[in-house]
Amino acid sequence: METIAARKYAIIEKVMHLNEEELTELESSLIKFSESPVSVEQYNREMDEAEAEMDRGEFYSQDEVEKMAKKW
């Protein structure tokens, strides 16, 4: 079993190898994650936006995600 410190260093190592676009996406995700809990209305707005993004084709397929993960 890995220690918490080892897990943290593994994450840092992965972050160090991100390109500019990947780092920007990670930053955006972390900001959203760290925000306080949202209201039902905010949640519904975010769900609507996510569905609109998917309709526009703004998402990664499972194969694309697996290829990106292999580069880490």
PDB file of C-alpha atoms in Angstrom:
ATOM      1  CA  MET A   1       0.000   0.000   0.000  1.00  0.00           C
ATOM      2  CA  GLU A   2       1.313   3.425  -0.954  1.00  0.00           C
ATOM      3  CA  THR A   3       1.680   6.117   1.641  1.00  0.00           C
ATOM      4  CA  ILE A   4      -0.155   9.377   1.214  1.00  0.00           C
ATOM      5  CA  ALA A   5       3.169  11.097   0.489  1.00  0.00           C
ATOM      6  CA  ALA A   6       3.941   8.619  -2.294  1.00  0.00           C
ATOM      7  CA  ARG A   7       0.522   9.197  -3.813  1.00  0.00           C
ATOM      8  CA  LYS A   8       1.025  12.969  -3.687  1.00  0.00           C
ATOM      9  CA  TYR A   9       4.423  12.712  -5.383  1.00  0.00           C
ATOM     10  CA  ALA A  10       2.914  10.488  -8.093  1.00  0.00           C
ATOM     11  CA  ILE A  11       0.288  13.149  -8.791  1.00  0.00           C
ATOM     12  CA  ILE A  12       2.935  15.882  -8.870  1.00  0.00           C
ATOM     13  CA  GLU A  13       4.972  13.835 -11.338  1.00  0.00           C
ATOM     14  CA  LYS A  14       1.968  13.493 -13.648  1.00  0.00           C
ATOM     15  CA  VAL A  15       1.194  17.215 -13.434  1.00  0.00           C
ATOM     16  CA  MET A  16       4.799  18.072 -14.322  1.00  0.00           C
ATOM     17  CA  HIS A  17       4.366  16.316 -17.681  1.00  0.00           C
ATOM     18  CA  LEU A  18       1.120  18.027 -18.735  1.00  0.00           C
ATOM     19  CA  ASN A  19       1.149  20.286 -21.759  1.00  0.00           C
ATOM     20  CA  GLU A  20      -0.364  23.791 -21.633  1.00  0.00           C
ATOM     21  CA  GLU A  21      -3.841  22.687 -22.716  1.00  0.00           C
ATOM     22  CA  GLU A  22      -3.965  19.762 -20.299  1.00  0.00           C
ATOM     23  CA  LEU A  23      -2.786  21.959 -17.433  1.00  0.00           C
ATOM     24  CA  THR A  24      -5.441  24.565 -18.201  1.00  0.00           C
ATOM     25  CA  GLU A  25      -8.138  21.874 -18.216  1.00  0.00           C
ATOM     26  CA  LEU A  26      -6.862  20.504 -14.916  1.00  0.00           C
ATOM     27  CA  GLU A  27      -6.852  23.970 -13.346  1.00  0.00           C
ATOM     28  CA  SER A  28     -10.406  24.558 -14.508  1.00  0.00           C
ATOM     29  CA  SER A  29     -11.536  21.221 -13.106  1.00  0.00           C
ATOM     30  CA  LEU A  30      -9.858  21.847  -9.772  1.00  0.00           C
ATOM     31  CA  ILE A  31     -11.433  25.269  -9.448  1.00  0.00           C
ATOM     32  CA  LYS A  32     -14.877  23.832 -10.122  1.00  0.00           C
ATOM     33  CA  PHE A  33     -14.220  20.981  -7.701  1.00  0.00           C
ATOM     34  CA  SER A  34     -13.064  23.267  -4.904  1.00  0.00           C
ATOM     35  CA  GLU A  35     -16.025  25.630  -5.083  1.00  0.00           C
ATOM     36  CA  SER A  36     -18.681  25.433  -2.419  1.00  0.00           C
ATOM     37  CA  PRO A  37     -21.697  23.179  -2.935  1.00  0.00           C
ATOM     38  CA  VAL A  38     -24.079  24.442  -5.583  1.00  0.00           C
ATOM     39  CA  SER A  39     -27.784  25.059  -5.471  1.00  0.00           C
ATOM     40  CA  VAL A  40     -30.203  22.875  -7.382  1.00  0.00           C
ATOM     41  CA  GLU A  41     -30.598  25.690  -9.908  1.00  0.00           C
ATOM     42  CA  GLN A  42     -26.818  25.955 -10.405  1.00  0.00           C
ATOM     43  CA  TYR A  43     -26.538  22.180 -10.707  1.00  0.00           C
ATOM     44  CA  ASN A  44     -29.253  22.130 -13.370  1.00  0.00           C
ATOM     45  CA  ARG A  45     -27.537  24.976 -15.285  1.00  0.00           C
ATOM     46  CA  GLU A  46     -24.237  23.067 -15.208  1.00  0.00           C
ATOM     47  CA  MET A  47     -25.955  19.890 -16.380  1.00  0.00           C
ATOM     48  CA  ASP A  48     -27.602  21.784 -19.244  1.00  0.00           C
ATOM     49  CA  GLU A  49     -24.240  23.253 -20.265  1.00  0.00           C
ATOM     50  CA  ALA A  50     -22.567  19.839 -20.091  1.00  0.00           C
ATOM     51  CA  GLU A  51     -25.265  18.360 -22.317  1.00  0.00           C
ATOM     52  CA  ALA A  52     -24.859  21.258 -24.768  1.00  0.00           C
ATOM     53  CA  GLU A  53     -21.092  20.636 -24.865  1.00  0.00           C
ATOM     54  CA  MET A  54     -21.707  16.988 -25.644  1.00  0.00           C
ATOM     55  CA  ASP A  55     -24.188  17.932 -28.378  1.00  0.00           C
ATOM     56  CA  ARG A  56     -21.469  20.157 -29.896  1.00  0.00           C
ATOM     57  CA  GLY A  57     -19.016  17.257 -29.795  1.00  0.00           C
ATOM     58  CA  GLU A  58     -16.880  18.875 -27.092  1.00  0.00           C
ATOM     59  CA  PHE A  59     -15.818  15.757 -25.250  1.00  0.00           C
ATOM     60  CA  TYR A  60     -13.171  13.028 -25.309  1.00  0.00           C
ATOM     61  CA  SER A  61     -14.006   9.450 -26.230  1.00  0.00           C
ATOM     62  CA  GLN A  62     -12.892   6.594 -24.004  1.00  0.00           C
ATOM     63  CA  ASP A  63     -10.161   5.721 -26.520  1.00  0.00           C
ATOM     64  CA  GLU A  64      -8.880   9.323 -26.512  1.00  0.00           C
ATOM     65  CA  VAL A  65      -8.782   9.417 -22.722  1.00  0.00           C
ATOM     66  CA  GLU A  66      -6.900   6.124 -22.580  1.00  0.00           C
ATOM     67  CA  LYS A  67      -4.342   7.420 -25.107  1.00  0.00           C
ATOM     68  CA  MET A  68      -3.874  10.629 -23.087  1.00  0.00           C
ATOM     69  CA  ALA A  69      -3.476   8.650 -19.861  1.00  0.00           C
ATOM     70  CA  LYS A  70      -0.741   6.504 -21.410  1.00  0.00           C
ATOM     71  CA  LYS A  71       1.293   9.661 -22.041  1.00  0.00           C
ATOM     72  CA  TRP A  72       1.299  10.493 -18.331  1.00  0.00           C
TER      73      TRP A  72
END
